[in-house]
Short mmCIF file of C-alpha atoms in Angstrom, two decimals:
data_model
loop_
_atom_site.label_atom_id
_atom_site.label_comp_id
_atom_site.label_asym_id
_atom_site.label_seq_id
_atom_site.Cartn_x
_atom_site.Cartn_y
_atom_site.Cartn_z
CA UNK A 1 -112.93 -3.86 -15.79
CA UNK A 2 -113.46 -3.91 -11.91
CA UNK A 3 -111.40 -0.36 -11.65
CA UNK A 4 -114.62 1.17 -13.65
CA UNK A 5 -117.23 -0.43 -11.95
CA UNK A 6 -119.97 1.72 -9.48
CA UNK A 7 -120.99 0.90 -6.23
CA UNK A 8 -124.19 -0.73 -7.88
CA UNK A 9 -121.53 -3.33 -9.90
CA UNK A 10 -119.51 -3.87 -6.54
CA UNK A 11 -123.37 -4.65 -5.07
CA UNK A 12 -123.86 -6.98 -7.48
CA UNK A 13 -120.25 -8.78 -7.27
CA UNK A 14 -120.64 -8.87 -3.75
CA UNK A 15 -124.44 -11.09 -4.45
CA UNK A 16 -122.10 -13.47 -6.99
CA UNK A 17 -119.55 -14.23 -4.36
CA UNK A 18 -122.82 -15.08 -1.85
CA UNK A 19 -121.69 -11.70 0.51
CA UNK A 20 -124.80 -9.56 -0.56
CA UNK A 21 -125.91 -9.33 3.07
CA UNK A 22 -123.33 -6.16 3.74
CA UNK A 23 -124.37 -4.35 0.84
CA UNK A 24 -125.93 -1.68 2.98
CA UNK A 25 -122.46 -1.10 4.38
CA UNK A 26 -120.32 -0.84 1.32
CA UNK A 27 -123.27 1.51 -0.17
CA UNK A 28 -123.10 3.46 2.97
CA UNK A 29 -119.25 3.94 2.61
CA UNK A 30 -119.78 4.54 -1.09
CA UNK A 31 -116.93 1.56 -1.99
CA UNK A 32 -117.00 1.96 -6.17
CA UNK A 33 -114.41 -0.10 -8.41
CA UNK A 34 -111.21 1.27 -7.71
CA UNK A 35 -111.50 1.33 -3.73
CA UNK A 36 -112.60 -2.06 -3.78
CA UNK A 37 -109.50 -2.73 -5.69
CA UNK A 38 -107.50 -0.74 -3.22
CA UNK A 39 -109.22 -2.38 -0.36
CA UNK A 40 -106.94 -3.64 2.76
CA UNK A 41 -107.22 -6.58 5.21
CA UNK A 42 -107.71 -3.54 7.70
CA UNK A 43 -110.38 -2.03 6.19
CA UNK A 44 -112.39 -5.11 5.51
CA UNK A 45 -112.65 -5.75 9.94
CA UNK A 46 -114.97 -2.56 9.21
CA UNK A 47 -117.11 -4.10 7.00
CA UNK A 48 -117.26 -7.17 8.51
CA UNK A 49 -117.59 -8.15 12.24
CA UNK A 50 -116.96 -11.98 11.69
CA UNK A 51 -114.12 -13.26 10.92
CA UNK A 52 -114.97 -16.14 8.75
CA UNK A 53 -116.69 -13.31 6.28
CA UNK A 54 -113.51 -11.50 6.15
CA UNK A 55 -111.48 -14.54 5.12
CA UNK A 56 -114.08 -15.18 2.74
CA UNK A 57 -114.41 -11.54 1.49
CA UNK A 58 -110.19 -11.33 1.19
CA UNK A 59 -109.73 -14.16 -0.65
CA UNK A 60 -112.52 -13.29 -3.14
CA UNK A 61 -111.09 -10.15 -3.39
CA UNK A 62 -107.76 -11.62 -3.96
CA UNK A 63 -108.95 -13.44 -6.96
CA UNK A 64 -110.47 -10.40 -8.33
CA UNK A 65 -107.48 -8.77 -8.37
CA UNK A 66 -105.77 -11.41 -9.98
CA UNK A 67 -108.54 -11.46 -13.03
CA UNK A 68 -107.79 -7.83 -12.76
CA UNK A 69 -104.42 -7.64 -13.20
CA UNK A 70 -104.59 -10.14 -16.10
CA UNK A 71 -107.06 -8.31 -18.06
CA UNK A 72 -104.64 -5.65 -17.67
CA UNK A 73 -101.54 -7.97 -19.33
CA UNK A 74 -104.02 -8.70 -22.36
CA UNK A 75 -104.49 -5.29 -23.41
CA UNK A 76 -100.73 -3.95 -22.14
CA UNK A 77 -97.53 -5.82 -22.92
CA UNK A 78 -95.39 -3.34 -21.09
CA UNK A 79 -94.97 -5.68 -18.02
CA UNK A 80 -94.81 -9.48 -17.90
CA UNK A 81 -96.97 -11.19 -15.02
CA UNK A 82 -95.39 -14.42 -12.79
CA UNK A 83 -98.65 -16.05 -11.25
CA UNK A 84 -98.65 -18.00 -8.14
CA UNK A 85 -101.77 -19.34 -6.92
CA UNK A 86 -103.89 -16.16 -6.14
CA UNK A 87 -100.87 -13.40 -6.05
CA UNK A 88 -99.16 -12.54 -9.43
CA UNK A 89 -96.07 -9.98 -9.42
CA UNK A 90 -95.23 -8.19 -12.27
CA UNK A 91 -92.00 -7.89 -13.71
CA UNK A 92 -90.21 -5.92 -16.26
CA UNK A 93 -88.91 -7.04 -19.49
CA UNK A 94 -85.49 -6.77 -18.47
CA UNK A 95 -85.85 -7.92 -15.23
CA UNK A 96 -87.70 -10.89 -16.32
CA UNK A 97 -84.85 -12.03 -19.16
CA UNK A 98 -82.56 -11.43 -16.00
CA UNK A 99 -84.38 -13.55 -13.85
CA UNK A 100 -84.78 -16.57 -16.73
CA UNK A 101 -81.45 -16.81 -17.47
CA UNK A 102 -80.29 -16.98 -13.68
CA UNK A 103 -78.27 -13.83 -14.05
CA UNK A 104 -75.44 -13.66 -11.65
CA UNK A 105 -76.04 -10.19 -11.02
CA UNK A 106 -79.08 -11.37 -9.04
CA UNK A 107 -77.21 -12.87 -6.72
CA UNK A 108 -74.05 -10.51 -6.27
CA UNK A 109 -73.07 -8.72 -2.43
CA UNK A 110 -73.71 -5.37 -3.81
CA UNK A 111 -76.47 -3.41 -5.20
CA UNK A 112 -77.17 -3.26 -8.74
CA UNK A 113 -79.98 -2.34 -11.12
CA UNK A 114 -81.27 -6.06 -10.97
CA UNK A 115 -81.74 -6.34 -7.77
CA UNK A 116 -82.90 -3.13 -7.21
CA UNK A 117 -85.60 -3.74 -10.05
CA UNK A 118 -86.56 -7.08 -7.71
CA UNK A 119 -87.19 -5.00 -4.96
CA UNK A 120 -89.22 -2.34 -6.62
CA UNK A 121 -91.19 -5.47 -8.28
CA UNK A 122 -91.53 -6.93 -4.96
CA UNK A 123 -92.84 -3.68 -3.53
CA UNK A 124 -95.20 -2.13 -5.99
CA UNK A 125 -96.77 -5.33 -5.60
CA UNK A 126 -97.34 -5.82 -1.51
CA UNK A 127 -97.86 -2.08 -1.37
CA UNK A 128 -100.81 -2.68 -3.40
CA UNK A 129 -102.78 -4.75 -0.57
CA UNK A 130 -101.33 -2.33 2.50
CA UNK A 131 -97.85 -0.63 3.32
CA UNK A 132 -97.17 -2.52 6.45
CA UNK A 133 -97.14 -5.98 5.48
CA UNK A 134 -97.66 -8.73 8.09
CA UNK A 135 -94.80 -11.51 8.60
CA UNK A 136 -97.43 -13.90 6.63
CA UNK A 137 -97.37 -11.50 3.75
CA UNK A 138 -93.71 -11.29 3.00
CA UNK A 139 -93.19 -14.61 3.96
CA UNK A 140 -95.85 -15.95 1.48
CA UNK A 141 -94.47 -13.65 -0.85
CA UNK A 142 -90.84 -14.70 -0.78
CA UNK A 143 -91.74 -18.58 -0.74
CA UNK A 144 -93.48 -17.77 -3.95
CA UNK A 145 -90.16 -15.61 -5.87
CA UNK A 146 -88.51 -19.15 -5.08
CA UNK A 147 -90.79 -21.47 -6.03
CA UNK A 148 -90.74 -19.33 -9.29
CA UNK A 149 -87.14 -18.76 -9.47
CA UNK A 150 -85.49 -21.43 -7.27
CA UNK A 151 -81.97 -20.50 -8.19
CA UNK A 152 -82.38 -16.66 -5.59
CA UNK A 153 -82.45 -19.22 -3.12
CA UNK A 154 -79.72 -18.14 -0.47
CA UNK A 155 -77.44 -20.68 1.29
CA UNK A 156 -78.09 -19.26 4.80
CA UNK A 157 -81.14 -19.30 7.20
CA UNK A 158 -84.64 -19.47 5.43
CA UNK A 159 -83.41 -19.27 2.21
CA UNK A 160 -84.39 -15.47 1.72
CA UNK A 161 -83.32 -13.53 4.51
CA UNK A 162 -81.14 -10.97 3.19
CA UNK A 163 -83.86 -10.36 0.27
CA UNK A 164 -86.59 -10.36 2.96
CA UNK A 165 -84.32 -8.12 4.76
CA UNK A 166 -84.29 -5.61 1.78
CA UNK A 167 -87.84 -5.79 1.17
CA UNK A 168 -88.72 -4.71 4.49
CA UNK A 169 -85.98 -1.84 4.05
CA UNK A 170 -87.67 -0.50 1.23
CA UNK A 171 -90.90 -0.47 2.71
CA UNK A 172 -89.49 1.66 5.61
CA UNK A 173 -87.92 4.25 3.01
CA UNK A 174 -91.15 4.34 0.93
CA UNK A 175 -93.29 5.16 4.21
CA UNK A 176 -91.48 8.07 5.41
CA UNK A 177 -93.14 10.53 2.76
CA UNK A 178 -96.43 9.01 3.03
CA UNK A 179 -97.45 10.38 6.78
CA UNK A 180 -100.31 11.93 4.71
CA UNK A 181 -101.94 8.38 4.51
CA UNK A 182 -104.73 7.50 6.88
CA UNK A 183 -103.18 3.87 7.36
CA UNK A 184 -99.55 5.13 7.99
CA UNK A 185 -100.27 8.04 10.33
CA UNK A 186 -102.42 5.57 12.34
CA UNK A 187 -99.21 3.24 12.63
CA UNK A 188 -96.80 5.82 13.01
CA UNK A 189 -99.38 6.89 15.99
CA UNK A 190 -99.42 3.59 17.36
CA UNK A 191 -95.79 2.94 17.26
CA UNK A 192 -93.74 5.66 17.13
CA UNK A 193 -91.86 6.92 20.01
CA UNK A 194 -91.14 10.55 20.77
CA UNK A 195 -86.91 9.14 20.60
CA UNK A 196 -87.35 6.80 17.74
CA UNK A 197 -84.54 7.09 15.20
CA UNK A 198 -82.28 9.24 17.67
CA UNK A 199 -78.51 8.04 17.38
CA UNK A 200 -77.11 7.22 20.52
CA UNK A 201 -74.07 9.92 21.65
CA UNK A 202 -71.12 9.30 19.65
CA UNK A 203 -68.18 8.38 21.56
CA UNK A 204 -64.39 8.58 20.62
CA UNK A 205 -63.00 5.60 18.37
CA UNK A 206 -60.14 5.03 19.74
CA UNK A 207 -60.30 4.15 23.65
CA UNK A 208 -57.08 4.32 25.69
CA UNK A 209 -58.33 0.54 26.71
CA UNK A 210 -60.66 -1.94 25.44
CA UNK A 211 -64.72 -1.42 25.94
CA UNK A 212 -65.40 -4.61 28.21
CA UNK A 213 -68.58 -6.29 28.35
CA UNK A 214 -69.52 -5.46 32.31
CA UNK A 215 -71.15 -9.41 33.84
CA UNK A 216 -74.04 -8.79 35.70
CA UNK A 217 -73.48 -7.98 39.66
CA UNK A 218 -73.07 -10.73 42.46
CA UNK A 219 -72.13 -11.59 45.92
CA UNK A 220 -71.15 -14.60 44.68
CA UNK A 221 -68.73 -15.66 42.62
CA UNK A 222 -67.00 -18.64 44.50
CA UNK A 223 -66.29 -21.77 43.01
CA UNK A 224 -68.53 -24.94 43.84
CA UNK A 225 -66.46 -26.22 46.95
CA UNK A 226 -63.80 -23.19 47.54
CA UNK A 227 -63.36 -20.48 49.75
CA UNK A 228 -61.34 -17.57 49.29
CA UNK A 229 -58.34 -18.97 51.03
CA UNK A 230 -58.11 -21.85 48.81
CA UNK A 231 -59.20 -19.75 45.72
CA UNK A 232 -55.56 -17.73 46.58
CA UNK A 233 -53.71 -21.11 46.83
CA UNK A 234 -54.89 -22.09 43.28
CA UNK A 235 -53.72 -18.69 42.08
CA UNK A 236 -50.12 -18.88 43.28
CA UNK A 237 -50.04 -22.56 42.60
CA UNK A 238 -50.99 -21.67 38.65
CA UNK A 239 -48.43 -18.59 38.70
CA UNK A 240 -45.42 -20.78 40.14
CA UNK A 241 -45.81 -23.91 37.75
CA UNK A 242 -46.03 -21.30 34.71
CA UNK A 243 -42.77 -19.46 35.40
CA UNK A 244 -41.02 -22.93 35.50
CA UNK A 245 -39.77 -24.15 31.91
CA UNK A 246 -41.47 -27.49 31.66
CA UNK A 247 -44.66 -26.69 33.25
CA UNK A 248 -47.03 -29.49 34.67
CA UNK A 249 -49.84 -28.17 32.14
CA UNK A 250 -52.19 -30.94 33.84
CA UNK A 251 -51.84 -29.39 36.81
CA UNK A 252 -52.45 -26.00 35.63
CA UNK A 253 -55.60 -27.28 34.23
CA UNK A 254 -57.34 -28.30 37.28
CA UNK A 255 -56.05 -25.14 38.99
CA UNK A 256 -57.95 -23.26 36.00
CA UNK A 257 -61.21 -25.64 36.50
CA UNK A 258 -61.66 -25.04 40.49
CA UNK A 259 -61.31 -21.24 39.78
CA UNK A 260 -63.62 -20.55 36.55
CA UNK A 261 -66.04 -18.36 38.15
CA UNK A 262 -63.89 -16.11 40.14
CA UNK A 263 -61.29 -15.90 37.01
CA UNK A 264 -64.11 -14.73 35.07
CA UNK A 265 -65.47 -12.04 37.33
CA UNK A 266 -61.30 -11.00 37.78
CA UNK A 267 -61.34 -10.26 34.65
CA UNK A 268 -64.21 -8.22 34.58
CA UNK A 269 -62.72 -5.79 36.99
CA UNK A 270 -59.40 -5.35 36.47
CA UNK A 271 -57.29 -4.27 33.31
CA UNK A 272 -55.37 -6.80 31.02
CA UNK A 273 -52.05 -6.41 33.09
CA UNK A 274 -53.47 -7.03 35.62
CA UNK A 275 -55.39 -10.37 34.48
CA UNK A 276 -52.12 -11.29 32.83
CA UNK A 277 -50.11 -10.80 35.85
CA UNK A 278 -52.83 -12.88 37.92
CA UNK A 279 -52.93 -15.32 35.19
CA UNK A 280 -50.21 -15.54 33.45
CA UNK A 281 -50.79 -19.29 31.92
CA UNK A 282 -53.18 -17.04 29.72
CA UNK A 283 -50.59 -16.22 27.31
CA UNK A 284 -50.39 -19.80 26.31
CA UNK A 285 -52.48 -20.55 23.25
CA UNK A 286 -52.91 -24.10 24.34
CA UNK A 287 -55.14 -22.83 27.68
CA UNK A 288 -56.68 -19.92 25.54
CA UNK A 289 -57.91 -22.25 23.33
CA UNK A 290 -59.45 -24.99 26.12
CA UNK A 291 -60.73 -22.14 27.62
CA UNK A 292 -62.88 -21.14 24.79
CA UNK A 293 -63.86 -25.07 24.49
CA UNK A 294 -65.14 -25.53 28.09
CA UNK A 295 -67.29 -22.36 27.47
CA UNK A 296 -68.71 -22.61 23.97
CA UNK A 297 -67.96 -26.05 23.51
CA UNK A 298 -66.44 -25.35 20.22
CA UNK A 299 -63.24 -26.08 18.65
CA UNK A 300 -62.44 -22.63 17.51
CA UNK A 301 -58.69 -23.66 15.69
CA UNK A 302 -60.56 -27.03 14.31
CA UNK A 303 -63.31 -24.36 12.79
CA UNK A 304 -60.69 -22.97 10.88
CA UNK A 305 -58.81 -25.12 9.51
CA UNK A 306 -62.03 -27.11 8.33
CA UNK A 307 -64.82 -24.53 7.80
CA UNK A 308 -62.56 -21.75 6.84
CA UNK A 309 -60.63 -23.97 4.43
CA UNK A 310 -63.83 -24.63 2.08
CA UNK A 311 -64.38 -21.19 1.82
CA UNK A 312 -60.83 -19.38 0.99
CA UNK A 313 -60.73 -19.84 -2.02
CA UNK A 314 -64.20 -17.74 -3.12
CA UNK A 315 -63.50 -15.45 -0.52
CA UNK A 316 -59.30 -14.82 -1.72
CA UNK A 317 -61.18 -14.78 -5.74
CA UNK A 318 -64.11 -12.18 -4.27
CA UNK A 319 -61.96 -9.79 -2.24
CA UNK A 320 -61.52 -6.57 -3.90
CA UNK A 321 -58.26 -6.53 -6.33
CA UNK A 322 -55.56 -4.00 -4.54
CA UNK A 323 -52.06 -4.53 -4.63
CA UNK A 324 -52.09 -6.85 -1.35
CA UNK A 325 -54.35 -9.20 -3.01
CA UNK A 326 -51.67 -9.02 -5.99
CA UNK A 327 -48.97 -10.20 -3.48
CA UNK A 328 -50.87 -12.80 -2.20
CA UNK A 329 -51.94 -14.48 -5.29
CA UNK A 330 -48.12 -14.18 -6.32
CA UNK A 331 -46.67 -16.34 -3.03
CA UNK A 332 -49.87 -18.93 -3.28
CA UNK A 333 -48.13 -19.42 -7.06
CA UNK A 334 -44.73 -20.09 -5.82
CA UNK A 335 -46.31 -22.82 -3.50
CA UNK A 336 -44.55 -26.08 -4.07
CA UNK A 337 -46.85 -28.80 -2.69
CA UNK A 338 -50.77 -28.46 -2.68
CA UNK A 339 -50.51 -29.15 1.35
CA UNK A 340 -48.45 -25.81 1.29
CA UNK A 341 -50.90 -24.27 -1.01
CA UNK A 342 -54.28 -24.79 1.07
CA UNK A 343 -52.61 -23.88 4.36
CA UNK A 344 -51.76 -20.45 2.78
CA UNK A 345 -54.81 -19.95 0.91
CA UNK A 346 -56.52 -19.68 4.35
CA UNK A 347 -54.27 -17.63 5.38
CA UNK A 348 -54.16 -15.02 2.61
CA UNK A 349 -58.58 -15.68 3.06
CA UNK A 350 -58.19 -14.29 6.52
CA UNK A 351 -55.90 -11.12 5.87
CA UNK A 352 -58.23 -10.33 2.87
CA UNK A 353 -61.79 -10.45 4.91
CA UNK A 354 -62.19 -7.02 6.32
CA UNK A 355 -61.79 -5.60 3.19
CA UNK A 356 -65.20 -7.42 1.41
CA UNK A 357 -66.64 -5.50 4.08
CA UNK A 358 -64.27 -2.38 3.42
CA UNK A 359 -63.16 -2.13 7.28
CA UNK A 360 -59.69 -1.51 8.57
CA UNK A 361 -57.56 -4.07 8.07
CA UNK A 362 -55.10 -2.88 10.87
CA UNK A 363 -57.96 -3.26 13.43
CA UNK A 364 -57.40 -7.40 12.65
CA UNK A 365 -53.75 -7.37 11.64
CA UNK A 366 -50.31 -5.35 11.18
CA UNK A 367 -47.64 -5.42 9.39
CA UNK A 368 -44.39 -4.71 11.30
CA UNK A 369 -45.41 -2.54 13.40
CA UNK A 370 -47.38 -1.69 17.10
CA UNK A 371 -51.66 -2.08 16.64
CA UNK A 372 -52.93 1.57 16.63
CA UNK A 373 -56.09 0.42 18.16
CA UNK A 374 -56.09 -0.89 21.81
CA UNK A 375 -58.54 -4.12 20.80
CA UNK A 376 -56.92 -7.31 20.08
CA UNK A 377 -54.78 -7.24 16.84
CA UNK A 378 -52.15 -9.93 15.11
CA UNK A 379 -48.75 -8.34 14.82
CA UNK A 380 -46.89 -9.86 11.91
CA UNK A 381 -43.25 -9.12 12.21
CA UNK A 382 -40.49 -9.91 9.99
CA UNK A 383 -42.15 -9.62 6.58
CA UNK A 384 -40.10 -9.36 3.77
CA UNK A 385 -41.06 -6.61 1.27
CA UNK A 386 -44.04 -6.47 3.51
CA UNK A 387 -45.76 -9.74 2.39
CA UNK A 388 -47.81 -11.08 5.28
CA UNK A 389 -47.65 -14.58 4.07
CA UNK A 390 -43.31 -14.53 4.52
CA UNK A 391 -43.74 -13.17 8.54
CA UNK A 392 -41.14 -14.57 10.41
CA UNK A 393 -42.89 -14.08 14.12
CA UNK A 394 -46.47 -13.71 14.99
CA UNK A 395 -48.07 -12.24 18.32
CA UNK A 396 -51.27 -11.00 19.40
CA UNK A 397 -51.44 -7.56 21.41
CA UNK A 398 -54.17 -6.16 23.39
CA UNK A 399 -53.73 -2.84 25.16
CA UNK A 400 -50.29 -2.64 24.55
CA UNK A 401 -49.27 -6.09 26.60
CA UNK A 402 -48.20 -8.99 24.08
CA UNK A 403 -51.00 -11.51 25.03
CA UNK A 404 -49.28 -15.13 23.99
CA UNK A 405 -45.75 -16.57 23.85
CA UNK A 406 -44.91 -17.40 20.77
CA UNK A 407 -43.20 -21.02 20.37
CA UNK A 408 -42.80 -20.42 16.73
CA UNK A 409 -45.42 -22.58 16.08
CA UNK A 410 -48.13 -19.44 15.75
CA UNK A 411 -49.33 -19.04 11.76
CA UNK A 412 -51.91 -17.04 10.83
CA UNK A 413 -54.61 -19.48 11.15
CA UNK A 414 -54.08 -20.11 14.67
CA UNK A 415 -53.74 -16.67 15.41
CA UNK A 416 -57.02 -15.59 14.18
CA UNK A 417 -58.66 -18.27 16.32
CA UNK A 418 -56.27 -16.62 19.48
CA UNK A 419 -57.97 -13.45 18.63
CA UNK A 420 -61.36 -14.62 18.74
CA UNK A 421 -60.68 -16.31 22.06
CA UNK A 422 -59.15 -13.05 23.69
CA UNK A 423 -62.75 -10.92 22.55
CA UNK A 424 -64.34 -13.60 24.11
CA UNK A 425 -62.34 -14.49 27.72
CA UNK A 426 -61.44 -10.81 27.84
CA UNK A 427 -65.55 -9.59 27.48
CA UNK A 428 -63.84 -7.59 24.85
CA UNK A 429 -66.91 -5.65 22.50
CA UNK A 430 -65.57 -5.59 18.78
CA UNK A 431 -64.79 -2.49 17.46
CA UNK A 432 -67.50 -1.08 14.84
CA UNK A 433 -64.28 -0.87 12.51
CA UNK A 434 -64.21 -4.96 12.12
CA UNK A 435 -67.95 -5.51 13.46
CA UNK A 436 -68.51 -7.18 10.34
CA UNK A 437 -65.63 -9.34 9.69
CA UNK A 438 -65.95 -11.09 13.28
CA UNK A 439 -69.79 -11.47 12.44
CA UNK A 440 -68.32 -13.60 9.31
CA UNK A 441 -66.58 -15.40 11.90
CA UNK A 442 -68.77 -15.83 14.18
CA UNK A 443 -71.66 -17.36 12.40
CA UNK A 444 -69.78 -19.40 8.90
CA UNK A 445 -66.60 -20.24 10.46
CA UNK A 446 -67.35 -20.82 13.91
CA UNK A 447 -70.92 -21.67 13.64
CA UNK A 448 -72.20 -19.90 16.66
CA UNK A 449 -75.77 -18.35 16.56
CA UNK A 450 -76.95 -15.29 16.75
CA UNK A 451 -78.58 -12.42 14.10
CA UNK A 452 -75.97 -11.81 11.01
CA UNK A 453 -75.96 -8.60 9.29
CA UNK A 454 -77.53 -8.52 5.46
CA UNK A 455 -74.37 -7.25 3.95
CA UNK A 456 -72.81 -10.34 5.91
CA UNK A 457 -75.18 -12.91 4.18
CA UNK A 458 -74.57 -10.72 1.43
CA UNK A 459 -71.12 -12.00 0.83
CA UNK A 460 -71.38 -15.34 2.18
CA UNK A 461 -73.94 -15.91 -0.11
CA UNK A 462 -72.16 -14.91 -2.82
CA UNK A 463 -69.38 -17.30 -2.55
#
């Protein structure tokens, strides 16, 4: 057993694996059995100045440990070992049944003892070899839980980012105590800062207006070819043709090309009366829509009605079960044709999202009454018995100014993708009330990159 050898036996390992030439060094540093065992890729740059000896030492040392941790399986059955090439975690009983049968449990949004026990497995057995793992490490790690249990595999990124993403979380909570330990008072040292951790001020919830995303500071912000004379004739040109009744909408299209840049830095500036007043061809969904295509390039109400229609049904079956969800589930079963059917089934999908993330529903959507937050909101009016799906009228407010004119063609659908346009166009910042619900939307509806919270890939990968 290499935990009982003396530093003569590690001497005489080190001459099998052809490294006898630094036995002066582990003799000096009196390296017996069990701190060879708890050796580190850290503390082997010590021991050895080149680094083709410490690759060779590691890896010797890896299989040692391996052997090790065997021997230890052979005379104790409490644990079972998974071995992958020269790394081997160990798993308990339970866990392991778990993981063999592919228990769903493994795979669910929230915590639960399973994945928990993962984690811990995961842990204890990285936090053998050092507690501040390198990138290599977990990633080596995590390709080998897959290649042993292919069905953890998560449908977004890597394949296991939100358990990477836990793993790293635990090794964070697990270091806090341990400032006692050469290696993670060295770190904490190195790192640490003397604000790290500090919460930013807390500031009120609800803002008279909306918190604006501020564009960076320039002279210019002329069009390519215009001048602030003719920047004022497209202006008044745009606000004449959209009083009329039959607006020329071509028209109003170039007039919204040739003054991009200074629209966007007018908006910037100046509140949403203001911007509406300026602009008032805004409040048509047809322009709020192009507008989001010439900037992202993305069909926002096309992303919806395809992207968001696959997924509606998990999410309406995976959303908590309150009394809404009862009265949804109710009008989708009075549906008479299937067309019928999957156009509401996206809708009741969208009015149940913030709450598998348990945020305020009222900060996407309300029922009959004014928004109580100043953000953008959907105002569904004329519900009977207060069912969403029946709403007679629907309109989007944003600091207290109704922000489109509703033709009666409006449903839910398209007003969700209105909504995303106005946080967009309007540099609007989302509140941290629906933070996670527009993250949904943002990066499995709309496709748009950018980092995804883990209780986000949480959910989507549960679906």
């Amino acid at each position: 057993m290499a935990e009982q050898w003396t530093t003569t036996e590690v001497c005489q390992w080190l001459d099998e694996v052809s490294l006898g030439h630094v036995k002066p060094a582990f003799i000096e540093n009196e390296v017996d059995g069990p701190t060879l065992l708890k050796m580190t890729e850290r503390m082997s740059e010590r021991l050895f100045p080149k680094i083709k000896e410490q690759i060779k030492f590691m890896s010797a040392l890896e299989d040692l440990k391996s052997h090790h941790d065997i021997s230890e399986h052979e005379i104790s059955q409490t644990t079972l070992v998974v071995p992958h090439s020269s790394t081997a975690v160990r798993y308990p009983p339970f866990l392991m049944s778990a993981l063999e049968k592919e228990d769903p449990q493994l795979k669910a949004p929230t915590k639960n003892k399973f994945k928990n026990a993962l984690i811990q497995a995961l842990f204890d057995h990285l936090s053998q070899k050092t507690m501040y793992p390198s990138h290599t490490q977990y990633v080596d790690l995590m390709r080998s839980v897959l290649m042993s249990f292919p069905f953890l595999r998560e449908k977004y990124g890597s394949g296991f980012d939100a358990l990477l993403e836990s793993l790293r979380n635990k090794f964070k909570k697990e270091r806090k105590p341990l400032v006692h330990l050469d290696e993670v008072a060295r770190m904490k040292e190195k790192y640490s800062s003397s604000i790290a951790g500090c919460k930013r001020a807390s500031t009120n919830d609800e803002e008279p207006v909306c918190s604006k995303t501020k564009m960076p500071a320039s002279d210019n912000f002329e069009d390519d070819g215009e001048d602030e004379h003719s920047i004022a004739q497209h202006v008044k040109c745009m606000q004449m043709e959209s009083r009329k009744l039959r607006p020329n909408l071509d028209l109003i299209r170039q007039r919204l090309k040739r003054t991009k840049k200074y629209r966007a830095e007018y908006i910037s500036q100046h509140s949403t009366k203001e911007v509406l007043c300026q602009f008032p061809c805004l409040r048509r969904p047809i322009f709020l829509l192009e507008e989001m295509n010439n900037s992202t390039h993305i069909d926002i109400d096309k992303c919806v009605l395809s992207n968001l229609r696959k997924l509606s049904p998990q999410l309406v079956e995976k959303a908590p079960n309150t009394d809404l969800k009862q009265m949804l589930k109710r009008t989708l079963a009075l549906c008479e044709t299937e067309v019928e059917r999957n156009g509401q089934m996206v809708n009741a999908a969208i009015l149940l999202l913030p709450s598998l993330f348990k945020e305020k529903e009222s900060a996407l959507y309300v029922i009959n009454q004014d928004p109580p937050h100043p953000t953008p909101a959907i105002v569904l009016k004329d519900c009977e018995n207060g069912n969403p799906l029946t709403s007679g009228s629907i309109s989007i407010r944003m600091d207290g100014e109704d922000m489109v004119e509703d033709d009666g063609g409006i449903d839910i659908s398209l007003a969700v993708s209105l909504l995303y346009s106005m946080y967009q166009i309007y540099n609007v910042a989302y509140p941290k009330y629906l933070r996670k619900t527009m993250a949904f939307l943002e990066a499995f509806v709309f496709k748009r990159s950018g980092p995804v919270p883990i209780c986000v890939k949480r959910v989507y990968n549960s679906l």
